mmCIF file of C-alpha atoms in Angstrom:
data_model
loop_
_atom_site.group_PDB
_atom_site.id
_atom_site.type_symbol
_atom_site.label_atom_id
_atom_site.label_comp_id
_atom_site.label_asym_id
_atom_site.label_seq_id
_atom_site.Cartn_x
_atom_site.Cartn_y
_atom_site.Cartn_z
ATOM 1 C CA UNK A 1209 -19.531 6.126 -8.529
ATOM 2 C CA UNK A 1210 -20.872 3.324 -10.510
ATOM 3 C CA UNK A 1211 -20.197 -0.199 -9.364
ATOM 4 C CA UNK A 1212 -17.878 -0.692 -11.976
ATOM 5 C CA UNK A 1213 -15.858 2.406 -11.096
ATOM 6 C CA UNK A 1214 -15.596 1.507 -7.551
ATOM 7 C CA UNK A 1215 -14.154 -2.232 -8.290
ATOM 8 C CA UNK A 1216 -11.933 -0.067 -10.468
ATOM 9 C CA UNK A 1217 -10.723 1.798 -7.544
ATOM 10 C CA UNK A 1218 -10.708 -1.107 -5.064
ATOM 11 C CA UNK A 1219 -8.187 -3.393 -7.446
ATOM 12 C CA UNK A 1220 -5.795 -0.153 -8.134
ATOM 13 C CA UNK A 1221 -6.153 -0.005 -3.985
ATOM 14 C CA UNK A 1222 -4.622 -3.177 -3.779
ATOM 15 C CA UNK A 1223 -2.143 -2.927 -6.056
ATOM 16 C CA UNK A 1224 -0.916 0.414 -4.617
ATOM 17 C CA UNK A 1225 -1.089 -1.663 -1.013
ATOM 18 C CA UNK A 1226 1.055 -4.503 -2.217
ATOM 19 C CA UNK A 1227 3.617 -1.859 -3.868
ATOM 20 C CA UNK A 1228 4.820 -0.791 -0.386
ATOM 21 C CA UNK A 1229 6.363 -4.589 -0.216
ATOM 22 C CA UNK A 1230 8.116 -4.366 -3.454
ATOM 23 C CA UNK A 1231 9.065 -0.583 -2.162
ATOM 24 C CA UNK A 1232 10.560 -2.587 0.936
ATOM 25 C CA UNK A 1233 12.541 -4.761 -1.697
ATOM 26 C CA UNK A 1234 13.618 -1.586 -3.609
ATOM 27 C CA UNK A 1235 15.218 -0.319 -0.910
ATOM 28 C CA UNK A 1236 17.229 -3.141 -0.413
ATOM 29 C CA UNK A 1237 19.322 -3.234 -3.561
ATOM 30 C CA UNK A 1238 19.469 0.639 -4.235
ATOM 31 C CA UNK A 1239 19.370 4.379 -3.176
ATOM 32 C CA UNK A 1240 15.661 5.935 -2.693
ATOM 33 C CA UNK A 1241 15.900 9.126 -5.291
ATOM 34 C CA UNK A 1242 18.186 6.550 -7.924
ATOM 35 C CA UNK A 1243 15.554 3.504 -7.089
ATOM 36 C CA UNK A 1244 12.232 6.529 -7.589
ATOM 37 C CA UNK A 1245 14.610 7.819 -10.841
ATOM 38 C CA UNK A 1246 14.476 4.147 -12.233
ATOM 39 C CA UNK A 1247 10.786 3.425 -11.368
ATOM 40 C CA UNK A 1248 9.680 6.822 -13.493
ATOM 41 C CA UNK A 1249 12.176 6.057 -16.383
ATOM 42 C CA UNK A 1250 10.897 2.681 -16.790
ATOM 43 C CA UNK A 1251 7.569 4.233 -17.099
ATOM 44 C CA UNK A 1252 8.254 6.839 -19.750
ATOM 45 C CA UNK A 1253 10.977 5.226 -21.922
ATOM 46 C CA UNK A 1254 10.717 4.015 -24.362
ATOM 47 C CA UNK A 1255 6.571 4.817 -24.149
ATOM 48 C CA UNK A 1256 7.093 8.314 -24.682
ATOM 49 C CA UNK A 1257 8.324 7.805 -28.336
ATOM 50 C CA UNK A 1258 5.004 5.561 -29.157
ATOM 51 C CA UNK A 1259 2.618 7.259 -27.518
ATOM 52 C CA UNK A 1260 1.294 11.076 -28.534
ATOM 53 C CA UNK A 1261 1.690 14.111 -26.304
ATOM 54 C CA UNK A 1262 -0.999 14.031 -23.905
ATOM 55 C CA UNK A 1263 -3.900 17.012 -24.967
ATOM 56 C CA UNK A 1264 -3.090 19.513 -22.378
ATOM 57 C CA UNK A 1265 -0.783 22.524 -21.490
ATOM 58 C CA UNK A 1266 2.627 21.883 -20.832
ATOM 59 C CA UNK A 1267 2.260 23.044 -17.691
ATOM 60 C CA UNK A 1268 0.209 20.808 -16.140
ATOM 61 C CA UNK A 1269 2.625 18.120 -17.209
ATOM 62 C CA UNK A 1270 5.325 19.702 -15.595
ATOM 63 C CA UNK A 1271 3.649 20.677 -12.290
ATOM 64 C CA UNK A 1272 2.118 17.206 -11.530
ATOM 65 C CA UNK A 1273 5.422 15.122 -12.474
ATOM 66 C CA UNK A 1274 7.304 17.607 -10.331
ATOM 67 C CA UNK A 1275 4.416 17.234 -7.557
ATOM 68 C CA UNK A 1276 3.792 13.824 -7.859
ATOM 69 C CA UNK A 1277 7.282 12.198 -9.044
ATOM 70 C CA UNK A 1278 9.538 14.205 -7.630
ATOM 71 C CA UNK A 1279 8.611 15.869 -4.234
ATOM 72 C CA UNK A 1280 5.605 12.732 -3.571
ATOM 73 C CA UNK A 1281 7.947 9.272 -4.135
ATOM 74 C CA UNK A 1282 11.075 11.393 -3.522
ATOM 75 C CA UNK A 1283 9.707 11.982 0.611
ATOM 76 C CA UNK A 1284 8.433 8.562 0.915
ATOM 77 C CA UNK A 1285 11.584 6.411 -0.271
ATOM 78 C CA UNK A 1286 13.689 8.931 1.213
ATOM 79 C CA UNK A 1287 11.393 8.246 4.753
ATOM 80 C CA UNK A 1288 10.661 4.287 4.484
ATOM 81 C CA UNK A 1289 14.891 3.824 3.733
ATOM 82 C CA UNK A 1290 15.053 6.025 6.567
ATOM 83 C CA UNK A 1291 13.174 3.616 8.556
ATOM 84 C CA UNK A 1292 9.248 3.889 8.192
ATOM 85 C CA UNK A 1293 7.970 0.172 8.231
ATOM 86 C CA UNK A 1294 6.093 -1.044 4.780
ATOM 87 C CA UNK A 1295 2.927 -0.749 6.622
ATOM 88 C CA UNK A 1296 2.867 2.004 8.374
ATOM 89 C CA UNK A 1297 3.946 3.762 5.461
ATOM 90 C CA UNK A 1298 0.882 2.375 4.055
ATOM 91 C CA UNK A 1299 -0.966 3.888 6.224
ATOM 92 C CA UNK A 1300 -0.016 7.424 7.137
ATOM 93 C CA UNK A 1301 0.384 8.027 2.991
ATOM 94 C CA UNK A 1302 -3.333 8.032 2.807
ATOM 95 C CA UNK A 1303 -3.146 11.056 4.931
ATOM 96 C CA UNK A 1304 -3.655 12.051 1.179
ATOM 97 C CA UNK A 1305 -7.459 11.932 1.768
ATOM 98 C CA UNK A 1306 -7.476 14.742 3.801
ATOM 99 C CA UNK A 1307 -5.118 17.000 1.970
ATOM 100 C CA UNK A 1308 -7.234 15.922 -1.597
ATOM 101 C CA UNK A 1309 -10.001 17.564 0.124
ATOM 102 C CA UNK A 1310 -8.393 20.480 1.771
ATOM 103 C CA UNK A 1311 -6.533 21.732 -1.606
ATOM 104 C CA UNK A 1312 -9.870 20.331 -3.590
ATOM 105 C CA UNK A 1313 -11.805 23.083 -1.567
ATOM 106 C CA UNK A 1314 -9.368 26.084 -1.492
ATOM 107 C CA UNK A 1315 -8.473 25.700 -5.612
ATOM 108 C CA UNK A 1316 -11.325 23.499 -7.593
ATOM 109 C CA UNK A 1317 -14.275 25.008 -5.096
ATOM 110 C CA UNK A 1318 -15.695 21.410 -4.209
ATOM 111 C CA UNK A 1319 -17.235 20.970 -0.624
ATOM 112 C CA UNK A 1320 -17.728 17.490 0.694
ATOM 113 C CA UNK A 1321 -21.216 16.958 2.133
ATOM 114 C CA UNK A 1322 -21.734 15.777 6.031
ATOM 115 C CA UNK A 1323 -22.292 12.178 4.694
ATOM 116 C CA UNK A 1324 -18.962 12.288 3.214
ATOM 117 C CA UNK A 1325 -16.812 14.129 6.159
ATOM 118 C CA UNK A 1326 -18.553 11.612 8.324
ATOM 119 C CA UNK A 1327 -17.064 8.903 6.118
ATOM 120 C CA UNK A 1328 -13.885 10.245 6.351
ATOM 121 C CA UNK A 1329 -14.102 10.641 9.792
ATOM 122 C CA UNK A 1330 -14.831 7.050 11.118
ATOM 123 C CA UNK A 1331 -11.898 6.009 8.409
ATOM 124 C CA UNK A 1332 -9.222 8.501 9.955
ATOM 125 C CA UNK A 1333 -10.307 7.334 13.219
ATOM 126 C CA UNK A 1334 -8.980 3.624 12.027
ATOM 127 C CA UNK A 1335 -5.744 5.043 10.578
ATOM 128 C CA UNK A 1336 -5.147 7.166 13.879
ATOM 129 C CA UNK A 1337 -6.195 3.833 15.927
ATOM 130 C CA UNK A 1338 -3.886 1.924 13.685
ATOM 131 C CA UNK A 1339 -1.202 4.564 13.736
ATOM 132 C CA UNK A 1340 -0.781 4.331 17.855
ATOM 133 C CA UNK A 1341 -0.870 0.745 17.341
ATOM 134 C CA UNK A 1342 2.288 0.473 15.911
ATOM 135 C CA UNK A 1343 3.609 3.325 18.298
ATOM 136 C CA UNK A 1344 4.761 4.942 15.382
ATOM 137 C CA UNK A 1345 7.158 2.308 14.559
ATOM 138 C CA UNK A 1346 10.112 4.251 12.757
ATOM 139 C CA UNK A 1347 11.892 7.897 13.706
ATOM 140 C CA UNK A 1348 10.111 10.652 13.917
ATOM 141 C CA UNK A 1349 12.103 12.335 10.902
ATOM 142 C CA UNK A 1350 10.957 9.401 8.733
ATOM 143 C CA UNK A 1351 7.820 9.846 9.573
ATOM 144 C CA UNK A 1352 7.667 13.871 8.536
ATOM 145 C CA UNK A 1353 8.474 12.615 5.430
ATOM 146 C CA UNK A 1354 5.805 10.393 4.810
ATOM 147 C CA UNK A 1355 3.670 12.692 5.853
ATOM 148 C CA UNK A 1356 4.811 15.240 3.718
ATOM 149 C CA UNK A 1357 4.493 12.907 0.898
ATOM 150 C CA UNK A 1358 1.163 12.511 1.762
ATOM 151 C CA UNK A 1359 0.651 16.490 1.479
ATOM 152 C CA UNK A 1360 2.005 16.232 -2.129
ATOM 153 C CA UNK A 1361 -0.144 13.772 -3.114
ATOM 154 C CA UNK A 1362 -3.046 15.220 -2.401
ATOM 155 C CA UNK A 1363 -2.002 18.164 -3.976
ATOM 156 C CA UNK A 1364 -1.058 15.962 -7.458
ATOM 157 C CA UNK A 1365 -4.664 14.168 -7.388
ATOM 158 C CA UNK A 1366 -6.194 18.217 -7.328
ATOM 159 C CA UNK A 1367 -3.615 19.312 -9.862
ATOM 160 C CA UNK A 1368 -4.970 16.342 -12.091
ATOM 161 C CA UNK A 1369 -8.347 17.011 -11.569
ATOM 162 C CA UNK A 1370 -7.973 20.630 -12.427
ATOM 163 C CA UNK A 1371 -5.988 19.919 -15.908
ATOM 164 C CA UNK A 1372 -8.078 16.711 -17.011
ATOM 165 C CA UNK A 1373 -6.419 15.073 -19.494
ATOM 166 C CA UNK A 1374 -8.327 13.323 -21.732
ATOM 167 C CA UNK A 1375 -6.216 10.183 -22.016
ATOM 168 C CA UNK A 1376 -5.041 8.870 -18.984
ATOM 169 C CA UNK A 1377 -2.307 6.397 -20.764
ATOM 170 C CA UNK A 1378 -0.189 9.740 -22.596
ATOM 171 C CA UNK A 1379 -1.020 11.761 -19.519
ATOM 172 C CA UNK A 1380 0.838 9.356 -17.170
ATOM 173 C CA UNK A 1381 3.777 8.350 -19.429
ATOM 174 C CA UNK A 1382 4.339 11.977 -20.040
ATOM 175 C CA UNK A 1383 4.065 13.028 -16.624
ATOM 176 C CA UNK A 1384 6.573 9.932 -15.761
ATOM 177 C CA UNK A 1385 9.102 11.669 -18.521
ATOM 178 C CA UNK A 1386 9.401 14.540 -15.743
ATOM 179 C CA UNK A 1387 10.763 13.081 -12.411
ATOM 180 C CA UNK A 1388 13.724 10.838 -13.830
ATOM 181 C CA UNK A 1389 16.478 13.695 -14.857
ATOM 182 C CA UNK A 1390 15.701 15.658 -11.684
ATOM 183 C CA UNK A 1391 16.284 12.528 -9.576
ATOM 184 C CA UNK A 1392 18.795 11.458 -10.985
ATOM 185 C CA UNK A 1393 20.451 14.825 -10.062
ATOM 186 C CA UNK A 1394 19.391 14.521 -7.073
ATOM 187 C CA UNK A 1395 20.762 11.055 -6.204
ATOM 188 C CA UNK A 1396 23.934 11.857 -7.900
ATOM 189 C CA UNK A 1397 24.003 14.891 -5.687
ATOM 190 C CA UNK A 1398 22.852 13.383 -2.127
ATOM 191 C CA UNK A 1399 23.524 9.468 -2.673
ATOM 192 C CA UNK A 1400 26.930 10.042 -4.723
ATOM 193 C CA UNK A 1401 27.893 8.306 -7.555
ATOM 194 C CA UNK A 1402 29.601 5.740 -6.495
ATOM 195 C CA UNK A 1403 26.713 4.545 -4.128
ATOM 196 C CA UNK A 1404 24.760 4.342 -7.830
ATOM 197 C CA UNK A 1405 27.367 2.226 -9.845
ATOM 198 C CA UNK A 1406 27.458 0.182 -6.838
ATOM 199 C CA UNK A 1407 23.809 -0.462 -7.248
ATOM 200 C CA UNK A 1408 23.884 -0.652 -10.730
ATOM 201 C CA UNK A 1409 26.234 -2.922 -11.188
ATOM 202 C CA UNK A 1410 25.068 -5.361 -8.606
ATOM 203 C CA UNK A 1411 21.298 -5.362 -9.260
ATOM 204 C CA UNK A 1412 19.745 -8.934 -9.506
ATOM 205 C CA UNK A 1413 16.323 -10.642 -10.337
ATOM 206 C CA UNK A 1414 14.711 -9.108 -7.017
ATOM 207 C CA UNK A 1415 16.037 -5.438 -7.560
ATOM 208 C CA UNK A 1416 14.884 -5.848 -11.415
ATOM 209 C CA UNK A 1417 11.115 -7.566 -10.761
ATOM 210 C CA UNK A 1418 10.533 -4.515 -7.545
ATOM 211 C CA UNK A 1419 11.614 -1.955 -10.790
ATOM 212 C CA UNK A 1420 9.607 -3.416 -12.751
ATOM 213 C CA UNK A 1421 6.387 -3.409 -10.118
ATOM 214 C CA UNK A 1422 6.900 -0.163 -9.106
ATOM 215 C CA UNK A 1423 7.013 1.476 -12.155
ATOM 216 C CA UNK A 1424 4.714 -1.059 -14.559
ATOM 217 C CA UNK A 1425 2.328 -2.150 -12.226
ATOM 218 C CA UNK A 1426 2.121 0.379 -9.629
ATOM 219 C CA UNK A 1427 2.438 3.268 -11.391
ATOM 220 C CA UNK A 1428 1.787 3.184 -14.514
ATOM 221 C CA UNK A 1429 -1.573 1.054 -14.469
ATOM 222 C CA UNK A 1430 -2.126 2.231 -10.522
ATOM 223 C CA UNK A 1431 -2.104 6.037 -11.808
ATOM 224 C CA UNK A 1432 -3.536 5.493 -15.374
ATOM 225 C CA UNK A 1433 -6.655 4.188 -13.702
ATOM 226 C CA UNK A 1434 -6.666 6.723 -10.856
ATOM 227 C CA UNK A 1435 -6.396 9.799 -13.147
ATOM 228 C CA UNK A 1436 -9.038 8.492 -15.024
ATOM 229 C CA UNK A 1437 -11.419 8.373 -11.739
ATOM 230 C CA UNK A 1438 -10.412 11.310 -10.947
ATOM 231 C CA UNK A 1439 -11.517 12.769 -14.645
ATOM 232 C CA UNK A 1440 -14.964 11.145 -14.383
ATOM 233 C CA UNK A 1441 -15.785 12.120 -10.677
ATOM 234 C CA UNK A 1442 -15.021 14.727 -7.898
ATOM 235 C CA UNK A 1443 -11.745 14.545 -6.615
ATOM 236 C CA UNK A 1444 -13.172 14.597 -3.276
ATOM 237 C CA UNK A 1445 -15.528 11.623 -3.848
ATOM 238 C CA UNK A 1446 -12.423 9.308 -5.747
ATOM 239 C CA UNK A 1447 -9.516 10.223 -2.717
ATOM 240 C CA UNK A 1448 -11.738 8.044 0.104
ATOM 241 C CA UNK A 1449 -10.989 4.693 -1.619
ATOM 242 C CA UNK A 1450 -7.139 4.865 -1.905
ATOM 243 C CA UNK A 1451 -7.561 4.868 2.112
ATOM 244 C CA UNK A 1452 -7.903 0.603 1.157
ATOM 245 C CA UNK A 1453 -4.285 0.906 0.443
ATOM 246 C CA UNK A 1454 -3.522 0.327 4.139
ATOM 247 C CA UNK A 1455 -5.339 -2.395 4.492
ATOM 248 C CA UNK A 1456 -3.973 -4.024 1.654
ATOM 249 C CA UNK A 1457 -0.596 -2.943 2.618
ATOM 250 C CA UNK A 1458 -0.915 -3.876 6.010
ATOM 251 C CA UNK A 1459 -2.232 -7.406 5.345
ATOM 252 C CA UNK A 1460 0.926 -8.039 2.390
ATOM 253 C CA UNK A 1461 3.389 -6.515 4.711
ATOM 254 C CA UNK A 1462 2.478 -9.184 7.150
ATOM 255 C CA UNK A 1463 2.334 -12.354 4.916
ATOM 256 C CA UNK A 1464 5.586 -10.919 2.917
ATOM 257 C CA UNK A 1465 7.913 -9.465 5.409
ATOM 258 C CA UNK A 1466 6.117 -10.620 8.831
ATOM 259 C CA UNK A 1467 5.088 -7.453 10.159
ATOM 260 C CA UNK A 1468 2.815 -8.602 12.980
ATOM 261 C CA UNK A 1469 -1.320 -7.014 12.797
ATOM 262 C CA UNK A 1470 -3.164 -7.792 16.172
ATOM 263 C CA UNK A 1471 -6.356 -7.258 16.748
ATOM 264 C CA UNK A 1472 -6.401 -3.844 17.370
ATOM 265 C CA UNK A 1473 -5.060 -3.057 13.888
ATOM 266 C CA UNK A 1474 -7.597 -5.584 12.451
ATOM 267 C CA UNK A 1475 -10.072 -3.036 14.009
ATOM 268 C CA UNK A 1476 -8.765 0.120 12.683
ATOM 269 C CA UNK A 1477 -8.885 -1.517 9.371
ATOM 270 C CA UNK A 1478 -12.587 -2.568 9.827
ATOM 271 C CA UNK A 1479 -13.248 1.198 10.722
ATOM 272 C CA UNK A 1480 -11.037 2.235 7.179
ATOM 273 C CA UNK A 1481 -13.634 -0.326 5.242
ATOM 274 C CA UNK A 1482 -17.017 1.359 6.888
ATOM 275 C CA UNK A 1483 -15.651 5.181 6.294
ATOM 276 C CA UNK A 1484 -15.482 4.128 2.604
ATOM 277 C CA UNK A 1485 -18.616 2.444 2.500
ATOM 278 C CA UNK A 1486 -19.798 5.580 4.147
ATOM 279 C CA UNK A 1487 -17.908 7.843 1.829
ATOM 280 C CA UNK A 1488 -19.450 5.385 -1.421
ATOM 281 C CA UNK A 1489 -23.427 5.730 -0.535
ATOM 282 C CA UNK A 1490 -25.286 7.984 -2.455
ATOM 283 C CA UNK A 1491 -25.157 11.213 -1.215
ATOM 284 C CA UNK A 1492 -28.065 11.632 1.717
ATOM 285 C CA UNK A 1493 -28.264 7.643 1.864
ATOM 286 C CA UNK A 1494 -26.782 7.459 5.011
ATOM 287 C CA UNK A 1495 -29.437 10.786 6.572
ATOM 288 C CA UNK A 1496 -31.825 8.278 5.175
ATOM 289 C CA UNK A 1497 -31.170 4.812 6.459
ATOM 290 C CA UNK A 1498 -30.993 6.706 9.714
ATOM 291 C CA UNK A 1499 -34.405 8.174 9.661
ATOM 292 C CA UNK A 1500 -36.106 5.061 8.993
ATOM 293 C CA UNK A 1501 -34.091 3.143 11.283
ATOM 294 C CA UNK A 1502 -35.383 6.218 14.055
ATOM 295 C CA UNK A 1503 -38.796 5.234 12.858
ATOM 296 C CA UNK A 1504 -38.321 1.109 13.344
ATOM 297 C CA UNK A 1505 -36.878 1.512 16.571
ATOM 298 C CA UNK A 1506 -38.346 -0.791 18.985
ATOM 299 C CA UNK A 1507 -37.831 1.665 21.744
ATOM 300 C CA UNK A 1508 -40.638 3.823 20.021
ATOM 301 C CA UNK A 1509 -43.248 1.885 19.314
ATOM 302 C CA UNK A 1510 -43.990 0.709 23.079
ATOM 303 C CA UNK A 1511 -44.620 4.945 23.575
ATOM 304 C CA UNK A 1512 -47.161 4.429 20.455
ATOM 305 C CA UNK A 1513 -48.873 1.742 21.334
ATOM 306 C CA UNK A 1514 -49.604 3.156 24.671
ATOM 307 C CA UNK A 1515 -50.421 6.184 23.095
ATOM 308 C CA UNK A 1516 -53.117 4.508 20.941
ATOM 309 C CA UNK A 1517 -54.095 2.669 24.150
ATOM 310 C CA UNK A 1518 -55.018 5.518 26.142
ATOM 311 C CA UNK A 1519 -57.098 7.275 23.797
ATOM 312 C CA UNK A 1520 -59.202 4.476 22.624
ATOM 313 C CA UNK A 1521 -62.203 4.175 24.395
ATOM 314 C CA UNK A 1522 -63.094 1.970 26.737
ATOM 315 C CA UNK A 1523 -65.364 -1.152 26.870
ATOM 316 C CA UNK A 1524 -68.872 -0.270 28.293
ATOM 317 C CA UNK A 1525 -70.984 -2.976 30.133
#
């Protein structure tokens, strides 16, 4: 990825980090599936009567706002409201990683190179550090969820590389056009109506600015810029950087809502920084650096130089 790209991917990291506080806020004033049906309708309306119809099969549309809206931001409000902390959630979401490359391999053919695995590796190893950390901090059914989510995500990053719209702006707000009606049904159905109005009619300034994050912000610039990575590269070599979200989210959930990080978490999320540095050299950097750093090694020359030593001649006299 070019320099540019990666900044690219680093800033919609941090803006997908800092979501999981205004998620937190969400939460507060309304019902997860009517607070996800709000964030996707503020999205798509009125956009979708301004901007064209996006240049691919209806079908696509369909599956990823089902995928993505629906089942992905459906499990995780549904687990963080069922008490996941803001960064925890952070952190098990980008789970996604691993499920981008599983589905990436079994339907779009891509393998990930050793340099890569290896990159995901040592950042897993920080979210798995980070994760028994915080002890798993909410109930284990919250947690499924979240993890699930993270399953569908992955799944929605493969289903957009495999349908690759050529404008990310109409593919987004016509993807966003999917999930409101079904959530709505859904909240109506699980949350009850009355739990809604109550919402409704009581929002304030918070509940309106976390809407308007969520769904502005978040996901409509977040996931305008991500689907365009994910046109221009491997889905494979994009996924690795949205495992900054964590650390991001992590570091606003403490300032924001004083959700403690000690030092062991400020370790995992040095590991999460090296895998993606890992995960960003060019491919068979890494193989590289480590053969000349094999050859430098201080240990080695000594052996040399004695080598060298014992077959030069001599002084005669």
């Amino acid at each position: 990825m070019s320099p540019r790209h990666i900044g690219l991917a680093v800033l919609v990291a941090a803006v997908w980090g800092l979501n999981f506080v205004l998620i937190h806020i969400g939460l507060q004033n309304f019902p997860p599936l009517l607070f996800c049906a709000l964030r996707f309708a503020v999205v798509a309306v009125p956009a979708i009567f301004f901007v064209g119809p996006p240049k691919v099969a209806l079908r696509w549309v369909l599956a990823v706002g089902v995928v993505l809206g629906v089942v992905k931001f459906g499990l995780l409000f549904l687990g963080m409201h069922a008490g996941m902390p803001a960064g925890l959630s952070s952190l098990v979401l980008q789970g996604q990683a691993v499920f981008t490359a599983l589905f990436a391999g079994v339907l779009l053919g891509e393998r990930p190179g050793a340099q890569r695995l290896t990159g995901l590796g040592v950042a897993f190893a920080g979210i798995g550090l980070s994760a028994v950390d915080r002890g798993l901090g909410g109930p284990l059914g919250a947690f499924v969820l979240v993890v699930l989510a993270a399953a569908a995500w992955g799944l929605s990053n493969v289903l957009t590389r495999k349908a690759a719209p050529p404008d990310a702006l109409r593919w987004m707000v016509w993807v966003s056009a999917v999930p409101p009606l079904p959530l709505l049904g859904l909240s109506l159905l699980v949350e009850g109506p009355a739990a809604d109005l109550r919402a409704l009619r009581g929002i304030d300034l918070a509940g309106i600015g976390a809407i308007g994050y969520v769904g502005l912000v978040s996901t409509l610039f977040g996931f305008v810029a991500w689907s365009y990575l994910l046109r221009s590269y491997d889905a494979t070599a994009v996924a690795p950087y949205s495992l900054l979200v964590p650390v991001f989210g992590m570091s606003s959930a403490w300032l924001l809502l004083g959700e403690s990080v000690g030092p062991v978490a400020a370790a995992a999320a040095l590991l999460v920084i090296a895998g993606i540095g890992i995960t960003a050299l060019r491919p068979g950097a890494l193989s590289g650096a480590v053969r000349r750093w094999a050859r430098r090694s201080p240990r080695r020359r000594p052996r040399r130089s004695a080598a060298l030593a014992a077959a030069r001649p001599g002084r005669r006299g």
